[in-house]
Short mmCIF file of C-alpha atoms in Angstrom, two decimals:
data_model
loop_
_atom_site.label_atom_id
_atom_site.label_comp_id
_atom_site.label_asym_id
_atom_site.label_seq_id
_atom_site.Cartn_x
_atom_site.Cartn_y
_atom_site.Cartn_z
CA MET A 2 0.31 -0.45 0.08
CA THR A 3 1.57 3.52 -1.11
CA ALA A 4 -1.45 5.64 -0.52
CA ALA A 5 -0.53 8.90 2.12
CA PRO A 6 -1.62 7.94 5.29
CA HIS A 7 -5.35 9.50 6.87
CA SER A 8 -5.91 12.13 9.10
CA ALA A 9 -5.88 11.05 12.70
CA THR A 10 -8.45 12.48 13.34
CA GLU A 11 -10.49 10.24 11.35
CA LEU A 12 -9.59 7.64 14.59
CA LEU A 13 -11.32 10.09 17.14
CA ASP A 14 -14.93 8.75 17.12
CA LEU A 15 -14.29 4.99 16.82
CA GLU A 16 -16.97 2.31 18.86
CA ARG A 17 -15.88 -1.48 19.32
CA LEU A 18 -17.36 -3.10 15.83
CA THR A 19 -17.10 -6.45 17.48
CA THR A 20 -16.34 -8.50 20.61
CA THR A 21 -14.98 -10.97 19.15
CA LEU A 22 -11.37 -9.70 18.90
CA SER A 23 -8.66 -8.78 21.24
CA ALA A 24 -6.70 -5.23 21.50
CA ASP A 25 -3.42 -7.85 20.97
CA TRP A 26 -4.53 -9.41 17.81
CA LEU A 27 -5.30 -6.54 16.32
CA GLU A 28 -1.95 -4.51 17.19
CA GLN A 29 0.17 -7.92 16.22
CA ASN A 30 -1.62 -7.61 12.93
CA ALA A 31 -1.62 -4.16 12.33
CA VAL A 32 -5.02 -3.80 11.30
CA LEU A 33 -7.90 -1.76 12.97
CA PRO A 34 -12.14 -2.26 11.30
CA LEU A 35 -13.31 1.24 11.36
CA ARG A 36 -16.70 0.88 9.89
CA VAL A 37 -19.02 -1.45 7.73
CA ASP A 38 -20.38 1.16 4.78
CA GLY A 39 -23.06 -1.88 3.29
CA GLU A 40 -20.84 -4.87 1.84
CA VAL A 41 -17.68 -3.68 2.46
CA LEU A 42 -15.97 -3.35 5.63
CA VAL A 43 -12.90 -0.55 6.40
CA VAL A 44 -10.20 -1.36 8.25
CA ALA A 45 -7.22 1.10 9.04
CA THR A 46 -2.98 -0.18 8.90
CA TRP A 47 -0.27 0.96 9.02
CA ALA A 48 1.26 -1.82 7.20
CA ASP A 49 2.84 -2.37 3.68
CA ARG A 50 1.33 -6.08 3.28
CA VAL A 51 -1.32 -7.57 6.28
CA ASP A 52 -1.54 -11.52 6.86
CA PRO A 53 -3.72 -12.74 3.93
CA LEU A 54 -5.06 -15.07 6.74
CA ALA A 55 -6.11 -12.04 8.95
CA LEU A 56 -7.80 -9.82 5.99
CA ASP A 57 -9.98 -13.66 6.41
CA ASP A 58 -10.28 -13.78 9.54
CA LEU A 59 -12.03 -9.87 9.44
CA ARG A 60 -13.73 -10.93 6.07
CA LEU A 61 -15.33 -14.05 8.23
CA ILE A 62 -16.32 -12.39 11.59
CA PHE A 63 -18.23 -9.36 9.47
CA ASN A 64 -19.33 -11.33 6.37
CA ALA A 65 -17.93 -8.36 4.32
CA ARG A 66 -15.35 -7.93 2.26
CA VAL A 67 -12.23 -5.60 3.67
CA ALA A 68 -10.89 -2.24 2.01
CA LEU A 69 -7.70 -1.20 3.53
CA GLU A 70 -6.68 2.66 4.60
CA ARG A 71 -3.47 3.89 5.29
CA PHE A 72 -2.85 6.03 8.92
CA GLU A 73 0.61 6.14 11.02
CA GLU A 74 1.50 3.56 12.81
CA HIS A 75 0.83 5.33 16.02
CA ASP A 76 -2.35 6.66 15.87
CA VAL A 77 -3.78 3.46 14.78
CA ARG A 78 -2.34 1.75 18.10
CA THR A 79 -3.55 4.56 20.44
CA ALA A 80 -7.15 3.96 18.95
CA ILE A 81 -6.53 0.62 18.96
CA ARG A 82 -5.54 0.70 23.39
CA ARG A 83 -8.67 3.05 22.92
CA VAL A 84 -11.27 1.00 21.80
CA TYR A 85 -10.82 -2.69 22.21
CA ALA A 86 -8.56 -3.40 25.60
CA PRO A 87 -10.20 -3.57 28.97
CA GLU A 88 -10.12 -0.10 31.26
CA ALA A 89 -6.53 -0.56 32.50
CA ALA A 90 -4.97 -0.24 28.85
CA THR A 91 -4.16 3.36 29.68
CA ALA A 92 -2.34 5.19 32.55
CA GLU A 93 -5.12 6.98 33.30
CA GLY A 94 -7.20 4.05 33.44
CA LEU A 95 -4.71 1.58 34.84
CA ILE A 96 -4.54 4.68 37.75
CA ALA A 97 -8.33 5.19 38.00
CA GLY A 98 -8.67 2.04 39.15
CA LEU A 99 -5.39 1.32 41.31
CA THR A 100 -6.94 1.92 45.03
CA GLY A 101 -4.11 2.06 47.30
CA GLU A 102 -4.73 0.54 51.07
CA VAL A 103 -1.32 2.11 51.80
CA SER A 104 -1.92 5.89 53.03
CA ALA A 105 1.45 8.07 50.20
CA ASN A 106 4.05 6.96 52.59
CA GLY A 107 7.27 8.90 52.18
CA ILE A 108 10.03 6.61 50.44
CA GLU A 109 12.37 5.99 53.71
CA GLU A 110 9.36 4.41 55.61
CA ILE A 111 9.01 1.30 53.27
CA PRO A 112 11.29 -1.09 53.80
CA LEU A 113 13.82 -2.48 51.24
CA ASP A 114 12.69 -5.57 50.42
CA ASP A 115 8.82 -4.77 50.00
CA LEU A 116 10.16 -1.77 47.94
CA LEU A 117 12.16 -3.97 45.79
CA HIS A 118 8.81 -6.53 45.68
CA LEU A 119 6.23 -3.75 45.05
CA ALA A 120 8.60 -2.81 42.25
CA ASN A 121 8.34 -5.57 40.45
CA GLU A 122 4.02 -6.51 41.17
CA ALA A 123 2.51 -6.65 38.01
CA PRO A 124 0.28 -3.07 37.97
CA VAL A 125 3.53 -1.35 39.37
CA VAL A 126 5.23 -2.62 36.09
CA ARG A 127 2.50 -1.81 33.45
CA LEU A 128 2.10 1.73 34.88
CA VAL A 129 5.76 2.53 34.24
CA ASN A 130 5.13 0.45 30.72
CA LEU A 131 1.67 2.76 29.99
CA LEU A 132 3.45 5.85 30.84
CA LEU A 133 6.47 5.34 28.95
CA ILE A 134 4.26 3.95 25.49
CA GLU A 135 2.09 6.80 25.66
CA ALA A 136 5.19 9.53 25.93
CA LEU A 137 6.48 8.03 22.86
CA ASP A 138 2.25 8.42 21.36
CA ALA A 139 2.45 12.48 22.20
CA ARG A 140 5.87 12.84 20.25
CA ALA A 141 7.52 13.42 24.25
CA SER A 142 11.50 13.95 23.93
CA ASP A 143 11.08 13.93 28.11
CA VAL A 144 9.26 12.95 30.92
CA HIS A 145 9.20 14.66 34.33
CA LEU A 146 8.71 12.65 36.96
CA GLU A 147 8.38 14.99 41.02
CA GLY A 148 8.25 13.64 44.33
CA TYR A 149 5.81 16.33 46.21
CA GLN A 150 4.07 15.27 49.68
CA ASP A 151 0.50 14.36 47.90
CA GLY A 152 2.08 12.13 45.59
CA LEU A 153 4.13 11.95 42.08
CA ARG A 154 3.80 14.80 39.03
CA VAL A 155 3.95 13.30 36.04
CA ARG A 156 4.78 16.05 32.55
CA TYR A 157 5.79 15.29 29.17
CA ARG A 158 7.66 17.72 27.53
CA VAL A 159 5.78 18.12 23.72
CA ASP A 160 7.45 19.78 21.13
CA GLY A 161 9.93 21.49 23.95
CA VAL A 162 7.15 22.26 26.54
CA LEU A 163 6.02 20.90 29.14
CA GLN A 164 2.37 18.97 29.54
CA LYS A 165 0.55 17.21 32.27
CA ALA A 166 0.28 13.68 32.23
CA PRO A 167 -2.36 11.31 34.64
CA ALA A 168 -0.47 10.99 38.07
CA PRO A 169 0.18 7.84 39.53
CA PRO A 170 -1.65 7.04 43.29
CA PRO A 171 0.19 8.77 45.70
CA HIS A 172 1.14 5.06 47.47
CA LEU A 173 2.83 4.67 44.53
CA THR A 174 5.10 7.03 44.11
CA ALA A 175 8.09 5.41 45.79
CA ALA A 176 7.18 1.94 43.76
CA ILE A 177 7.24 3.84 40.23
CA ILE A 178 10.90 5.81 40.71
CA SER A 179 12.20 2.34 42.36
CA ARG A 180 10.95 0.34 39.11
CA LEU A 181 12.76 3.02 36.78
CA LYS A 182 15.93 2.18 38.86
CA ILE A 183 16.40 -1.09 38.57
CA MET A 184 15.07 -0.89 34.83
CA ALA A 185 18.42 1.69 34.58
CA GLU A 186 20.14 -0.48 36.44
CA LEU A 187 20.99 1.74 39.28
CA ASP A 188 20.68 1.44 43.32
CA ILE A 189 17.21 1.59 44.65
CA ALA A 190 18.41 2.23 47.86
CA GLU A 191 20.63 4.96 47.54
CA ARG A 192 18.17 8.15 47.39
CA ARG A 193 21.05 10.83 49.27
CA LEU A 194 22.73 11.19 45.79
CA PRO A 195 22.41 12.12 42.44
CA GLN A 196 22.12 9.03 39.98
CA ASP A 197 22.25 8.37 36.34
CA GLY A 198 21.64 5.66 34.07
CA ARG A 199 20.53 3.79 30.66
CA ILE A 200 17.67 1.79 29.49
CA ARG A 201 17.32 0.37 26.41
CA LEU A 202 13.48 -0.79 24.58
CA ARG A 203 11.43 -2.63 22.56
CA LEU A 204 7.88 -0.55 22.67
CA GLN A 205 5.53 -0.73 19.68
CA ASN A 206 8.44 -2.61 17.65
CA ARG A 207 10.54 0.38 17.89
CA GLN A 208 13.94 0.18 19.43
CA VAL A 209 13.53 3.48 22.33
CA ASP A 210 16.66 4.24 24.30
CA VAL A 211 15.84 6.23 27.93
CA ARG A 212 18.52 8.21 29.78
CA VAL A 213 17.57 8.47 33.04
CA SER A 214 18.37 10.81 36.09
CA THR A 215 17.86 11.02 39.55
CA VAL A 216 18.17 13.84 42.26
CA PRO A 217 17.18 13.54 45.73
CA THR A 218 14.84 16.73 45.82
CA LEU A 219 13.05 17.47 49.77
CA ARG A 220 9.87 15.31 49.36
CA GLY A 221 11.74 12.51 47.81
CA GLU A 222 13.29 12.19 44.22
CA SER A 223 12.94 13.62 40.43
CA VAL A 224 13.46 11.85 37.58
CA VAL A 225 13.82 12.74 33.96
CA LEU A 226 13.63 9.75 31.12
CA ARG A 227 15.54 11.32 28.05
CA LEU A 228 13.22 9.43 25.47
CA LEU A 229 15.79 8.73 22.10
CA ASP A 230 13.23 7.25 19.72
CA LYS A 231 15.98 5.44 17.11
CA GLU A 232 13.45 5.12 14.58
CA ARG A 233 12.51 9.11 14.87
CA GLY A 234 16.14 9.75 15.28
CA ARG A 235 17.27 9.41 11.73
CA ILE A 236 16.72 13.18 10.10
CA SER A 237 18.23 14.41 6.72
CA LEU A 238 19.97 17.98 6.29
CA THR A 239 17.18 19.15 3.56
CA GLU A 240 14.36 17.67 6.34
CA LEU A 241 15.77 21.01 8.55
CA GLY A 242 13.90 23.73 7.63
CA MET A 243 16.71 25.72 6.23
CA ALA A 244 16.22 28.05 3.78
CA ALA A 245 17.56 26.89 0.67
CA ASP A 246 20.76 29.66 0.46
CA THR A 247 21.50 28.56 3.93
CA LEU A 248 21.07 24.70 3.37
CA GLU A 249 23.92 25.44 -0.01
CA LEU A 250 26.05 27.30 2.02
CA PHE A 251 26.37 24.53 4.63
CA SER A 252 26.85 22.13 2.47
CA GLU A 253 29.25 23.79 0.95
CA VAL A 254 31.00 24.21 4.10
CA VAL A 255 30.87 20.54 5.55
CA SER A 256 32.17 19.33 2.16
CA ARG A 257 35.56 20.67 2.40
CA PRO A 258 38.57 18.51 3.67
CA HIS A 259 39.41 20.20 6.18
CA GLY A 260 38.85 22.93 9.18
CA ILE A 261 36.16 23.33 11.83
CA VAL A 262 32.48 24.03 11.31
CA LEU A 263 30.84 24.47 14.59
CA VAL A 264 26.83 24.72 15.54
CA THR A 265 26.15 26.29 18.66
CA GLY A 266 22.55 27.27 20.15
CA PRO A 267 21.50 26.00 24.05
CA THR A 268 20.56 22.49 25.10
CA GLY A 269 18.21 20.99 23.28
CA SER A 270 18.73 23.29 20.15
CA GLY A 271 19.09 20.10 17.66
CA LYS A 272 22.89 20.84 17.83
CA THR A 273 22.99 17.27 17.62
CA THR A 274 20.39 16.18 15.12
CA THR A 275 22.37 18.95 12.91
CA LEU A 276 25.87 17.16 13.20
CA TYR A 277 24.30 14.00 12.31
CA ALA A 278 22.48 15.09 9.17
CA ALA A 279 25.81 16.48 7.84
CA VAL A 280 27.86 12.89 8.22
CA GLU A 281 25.07 11.11 6.74
CA MET A 282 25.20 13.67 3.78
CA ILE A 283 29.49 13.75 3.53
CA LYS A 284 29.69 9.87 3.71
CA THR A 285 30.19 7.79 0.99
CA GLY A 286 32.20 4.79 2.45
CA ARG A 287 35.81 6.76 0.83
CA GLU A 288 36.79 8.27 3.50
CA LYS A 289 37.02 7.54 7.95
CA ILE A 290 34.31 9.08 10.19
CA LEU A 291 34.74 8.69 13.47
CA THR A 292 32.70 10.18 16.69
CA VAL A 293 33.54 10.74 20.54
CA GLU A 294 30.04 11.85 22.32
CA ASP A 295 28.66 12.21 25.49
CA PRO A 296 27.10 10.38 25.19
CA VAL A 297 26.04 8.70 21.82
CA GLU A 298 22.52 9.39 21.00
CA TYR A 299 21.82 7.65 17.73
CA GLU A 300 23.56 4.99 16.01
CA LEU A 301 25.22 6.26 12.48
CA ALA A 302 25.63 3.38 10.02
CA GLY A 303 29.04 3.00 9.53
CA VAL A 304 30.66 4.68 11.90
CA PRO A 305 32.58 3.75 15.20
CA GLN A 306 31.33 5.76 17.63
CA VAL A 307 33.38 6.88 20.93
CA PRO A 308 31.41 7.30 24.10
CA VAL A 309 32.56 9.80 27.01
CA ASN A 310 33.31 7.77 30.56
CA GLU A 311 34.92 10.45 32.77
CA LYS A 312 34.53 7.85 35.80
CA VAL A 313 36.76 5.53 34.20
CA GLY A 314 38.84 8.49 32.44
CA MET A 315 37.95 9.18 28.78
CA THR A 316 36.74 12.74 28.42
CA PHE A 317 36.43 14.25 25.30
CA ALA A 318 40.16 15.21 25.12
CA GLY A 319 41.37 11.92 26.12
CA ALA A 320 39.20 10.22 23.55
CA LEU A 321 39.90 12.59 20.79
CA ARG A 322 43.66 12.42 21.48
CA ALA A 323 43.31 8.84 20.44
CA LEU A 324 40.77 8.96 17.46
CA LEU A 325 43.86 11.02 15.79
CA ARG A 326 45.72 7.96 15.79
CA GLN A 327 43.52 5.97 13.83
CA ASP A 328 43.81 7.65 10.81
CA PRO A 329 40.43 9.50 10.51
CA ASP A 330 39.26 12.00 7.48
CA ILE A 331 36.32 13.23 9.63
CA ILE A 332 35.83 13.84 13.22
CA LEU A 333 32.66 14.63 15.39
CA VAL A 334 33.04 16.07 18.76
CA GLY A 335 29.90 15.95 21.27
CA GLU A 336 30.35 18.85 22.47
CA ILE A 337 33.88 21.35 23.10
CA ARG A 338 33.49 22.21 26.71
CA ASP A 339 37.59 22.87 27.81
CA ALA A 340 40.56 24.30 26.94
CA GLU A 341 42.28 21.09 26.40
CA THR A 342 39.16 19.63 23.44
CA ALA A 343 39.58 23.13 21.97
CA GLN A 344 43.15 23.00 21.47
CA ILE A 345 43.48 19.52 19.85
CA ALA A 346 40.42 20.61 17.56
CA THR A 347 41.97 23.19 16.39
CA GLN A 348 45.18 21.21 15.70
CA ALA A 349 43.51 18.65 14.28
CA ALA A 350 42.09 20.57 11.61
CA LEU A 351 45.68 22.60 10.92
CA THR A 352 46.89 18.92 10.32
CA GLY A 353 44.41 18.50 7.15
CA HIS A 354 41.44 16.96 9.33
CA LEU A 355 37.45 17.91 9.00
CA VAL A 356 36.52 18.89 12.51
CA LEU A 357 32.40 19.15 13.19
CA SER A 358 31.49 20.24 16.79
CA THR A 359 29.15 21.50 18.87
CA LEU A 360 29.59 24.82 21.42
CA HIS A 361 26.70 26.52 23.78
CA THR A 362 27.02 30.43 22.52
CA ASN A 363 23.98 32.58 22.14
CA ASP A 364 24.78 33.27 17.89
CA ALA A 365 27.32 32.54 15.94
CA PRO A 366 29.74 35.66 16.27
CA THR A 367 29.80 34.59 20.04
CA ALA A 368 31.74 31.55 19.12
CA LEU A 369 34.44 32.83 17.84
CA THR A 370 35.19 35.11 20.81
CA ARG A 371 34.41 31.86 22.84
CA LEU A 372 37.42 29.95 21.78
CA LEU A 373 39.44 32.72 22.63
CA ASP A 374 38.32 32.78 25.96
CA LEU A 375 39.41 29.20 25.84
CA GLU A 376 42.88 30.24 25.09
CA ILE A 377 43.25 29.19 21.69
CA ALA A 378 45.67 31.31 19.94
CA ALA A 379 43.62 34.47 17.52
CA TYR A 380 45.41 33.33 14.65
CA LEU A 381 44.45 29.07 14.90
CA VAL A 382 40.68 30.48 15.31
CA ALA A 383 40.93 32.46 11.99
CA SER A 384 42.78 29.56 10.02
CA THR A 385 40.50 26.94 10.90
CA VAL A 386 37.46 27.54 11.44
CA ASP A 387 35.16 27.63 8.73
CA ALA A 388 32.10 28.15 9.84
CA VAL A 389 29.38 28.48 12.02
CA LEU A 390 25.78 27.59 12.48
CA ALA A 391 23.79 29.08 15.40
CA GLN A 392 20.47 27.14 15.59
CA ARG A 393 17.41 27.54 17.76
CA LEU A 394 14.11 25.36 17.52
CA VAL A 395 10.79 26.93 16.93
CA ARG A 396 7.17 24.59 17.38
CA VAL A 397 5.34 24.17 13.96
CA ILE A 398 1.62 25.73 12.92
CA CYS A 399 -0.39 22.61 13.51
CA PRO A 400 -1.68 22.02 9.50
CA ARG A 401 -5.16 20.31 11.18
CA CYS A 402 -6.43 23.90 12.58
CA LYS A 403 -3.80 26.39 10.99
CA ALA A 404 -5.91 29.80 10.64
CA GLU A 405 -4.76 33.09 9.11
CA THR A 406 -5.07 36.35 11.33
CA ARG A 407 -3.21 38.80 12.57
CA PRO A 408 -0.49 39.74 14.59
CA ASP A 409 -0.96 40.78 18.51
CA ARG A 410 -0.33 44.15 20.24
CA ALA A 411 3.03 42.55 22.14
CA ALA A 412 4.55 41.52 18.64
CA ALA A 413 3.63 45.21 17.58
CA ARG A 414 5.53 47.01 19.91
CA ARG A 415 8.96 44.99 19.10
CA LEU A 416 8.90 44.74 15.57
CA ASP A 417 7.63 46.62 12.71
CA ILE A 418 4.77 44.37 11.62
CA GLU A 419 4.23 46.59 8.01
CA ALA A 420 8.18 46.43 6.90
CA LEU A 421 8.88 42.99 7.77
CA GLY A 422 5.86 42.22 5.55
CA LEU A 423 4.26 40.21 8.66
CA GLU A 424 0.15 42.18 8.68
CA ARG A 425 -1.07 38.76 7.94
CA VAL A 426 0.33 35.12 9.47
CA TRP A 427 -1.53 32.11 10.76
CA LYS A 428 -1.85 30.81 13.89
CA GLY A 429 -3.51 27.23 15.05
CA GLN A 430 -6.20 26.97 17.04
CA GLY A 431 -6.00 24.09 18.91
CA CYS A 432 -7.79 20.54 18.14
CA ASP A 433 -7.59 17.11 18.81
CA GLU A 434 -4.39 16.27 16.99
CA CYS A 435 -1.98 19.27 17.78
CA ARG A 436 -3.77 18.11 22.13
CA GLY A 437 -4.96 21.59 21.79
CA THR A 438 -1.97 23.70 21.83
CA GLY A 439 -2.09 24.45 17.94
CA TYR A 440 1.46 23.25 17.71
CA ARG A 441 2.54 20.05 16.21
CA GLY A 442 6.36 19.53 15.60
CA ARG A 443 9.16 21.59 15.57
CA THR A 444 11.75 22.68 13.24
CA GLY A 445 14.76 25.11 13.19
CA VAL A 446 15.72 28.57 12.86
CA TYR A 447 19.14 29.88 11.55
CA GLU A 448 21.86 31.96 11.57
CA LEU A 449 25.20 30.88 9.43
CA LEU A 450 28.40 32.90 9.21
CA VAL A 451 30.99 31.47 7.22
CA MET A 452 34.80 32.95 7.39
CA ASP A 453 36.14 34.73 4.43
CA ASN A 454 39.23 36.49 4.99
CA GLU A 455 38.00 40.08 5.64
CA LEU A 456 36.41 38.25 9.18
CA ARG A 457 39.52 36.20 9.75
CA LEU A 458 41.52 39.02 9.74
CA GLU A 459 39.02 40.74 12.21
CA VAL A 460 39.31 37.33 14.41
CA GLN A 461 42.88 37.85 14.34
CA ARG A 462 42.52 41.31 15.72
CA ARG A 463 40.50 39.78 18.97
CA ARG A 464 37.09 41.42 17.81
CA GLY A 465 34.39 41.54 20.14
CA SER A 466 31.00 39.57 18.45
CA GLU A 467 29.26 42.84 18.45
CA GLU A 468 31.90 43.76 16.20
CA LEU A 469 31.88 40.31 14.05
CA ARG A 470 28.30 40.45 14.11
CA GLY A 471 27.64 43.77 12.26
CA MET A 472 30.45 42.50 9.65
CA ALA A 473 29.01 39.94 8.96
CA THR A 474 24.98 40.68 8.78
CA ALA A 475 26.92 43.40 6.53
CA LYS A 476 28.09 40.20 3.80
CA GLY A 477 24.23 39.23 3.80
CA MET A 478 24.41 37.01 6.94
CA ARG A 479 20.56 35.70 7.85
CA THR A 480 20.43 36.38 12.14
CA LEU A 481 18.50 34.30 14.30
CA LEU A 482 15.79 36.78 14.33
CA ASP A 483 15.51 37.35 10.38
CA ASP A 484 15.28 33.52 9.58
CA GLY A 485 12.50 33.02 12.25
CA ILE A 486 10.30 35.65 10.31
CA ARG A 487 10.91 34.33 6.70
CA ALA A 488 9.09 31.27 8.90
CA ALA A 489 6.63 33.14 9.87
CA ARG A 490 5.98 35.06 6.83
CA ALA A 491 5.55 31.43 5.00
CA GLY A 492 3.10 30.35 7.19
CA VAL A 493 5.53 27.66 9.19
CA THR A 494 5.20 29.66 12.76
CA THR A 495 4.21 32.03 14.52
CA ILE A 496 5.66 35.71 15.98
CA ASP A 497 5.06 34.43 18.82
CA GLU A 498 7.83 31.72 18.91
CA VAL A 499 10.66 33.37 17.03
CA LEU A 500 10.66 35.86 19.82
CA ARG A 501 10.52 32.59 22.15
CA VAL A 502 13.95 32.02 21.07
CA ALA A 503 15.50 34.79 19.18
CA ARG A 504 16.00 38.37 20.35
CA ALA A 505 14.98 41.65 18.85
#
């Protein structure tokens, strides 16, 4: 089946058509009965090919021939669990059915043996699994579980913004946190110190890595889960939302044989995704590409990836020094976070390697002065850095409830609306598909500074970032704000989103 997937809204008002079929059978065979139109049973599926035996079963049960319609996999799975699974098949349903006889005890009051037993009981195991599955269905990047006096608060970070999720019964707080610790191979008895771990799961035929971080708080522990969905992690350079001219320039600089290309921005702004996409673009199989990362987020086929492990002395600098003895052509350094790593990276670029890395700076010109602050000689920065890409992520307007509107007064006070061509803009009204937010998914806005002889000369003179910014914009560099306005003008995002991530 090659037709484009139907909209998920068609699955919202489904009724159960039969008691013969179970949710497990439907998920296993990738089918969901939608409706009977005369002598035709319309069935939703995400599979390219449905098992003929399953189709025969449906024909017999409904005494009708079967017509298949394609939908996104997670939409169909969610609908199957909602309509055909028992009440406890959703986290909310399971929570509603868990009536505790125990009061909201503090975690320190439960003996360790009892806690271990409780954490491995079926309802707790099922509830934790459902929370993770529903977080994936909501396209969450993180799950936050925070202990308070009245129980556990759960929130999902979706498109960069936290949203409430069903809260478990207070008496299960300790068991749920312990269950997550067991899964991440952490010490459940240690509640006074922060711990970090990793869980590898296969949920709904998707390989998911979960990074687990725990910290002690006044009322128990706070746990944050970073969900790394392997199936969603691969994205090409052309899908990142770059303007055509920015994409062309960036593709050219990452294809050079040597030099340093930096991607900058705050945590969670998509820097690693951009570098991975760049590696996928330039990879031909004729070059040696190596990475050193903390941690390795997604696996790159055909690329040896080295994880940083500071507990055993494997630092960024130490790993990078070792990788230079592996005869590389291209090295991806997860982050330049200290002077030693910066020094080795610049030396690698000088000796004929292409180095791709990230820095935590607010804009592209500041990355150059940041390297100078890390005690890299000005002539080395000038001669090795080829380009700096600053980026932010903005939420994309939901295509389902997108409507034309006028900029609000707050935006008009900060921007010259008429001069920027923003008299008419777009905004999401909020619908079931975007969970009432008006946004669905994220894209990037970018600021690309490509070095030329004049800029290199000014870096050697140790010019400040504002002076470098003025020169770069005079040469045609589009700032983060300018690129965001381009996206708002095109109806991709809203002015509010642009002003949230870029200074006016």
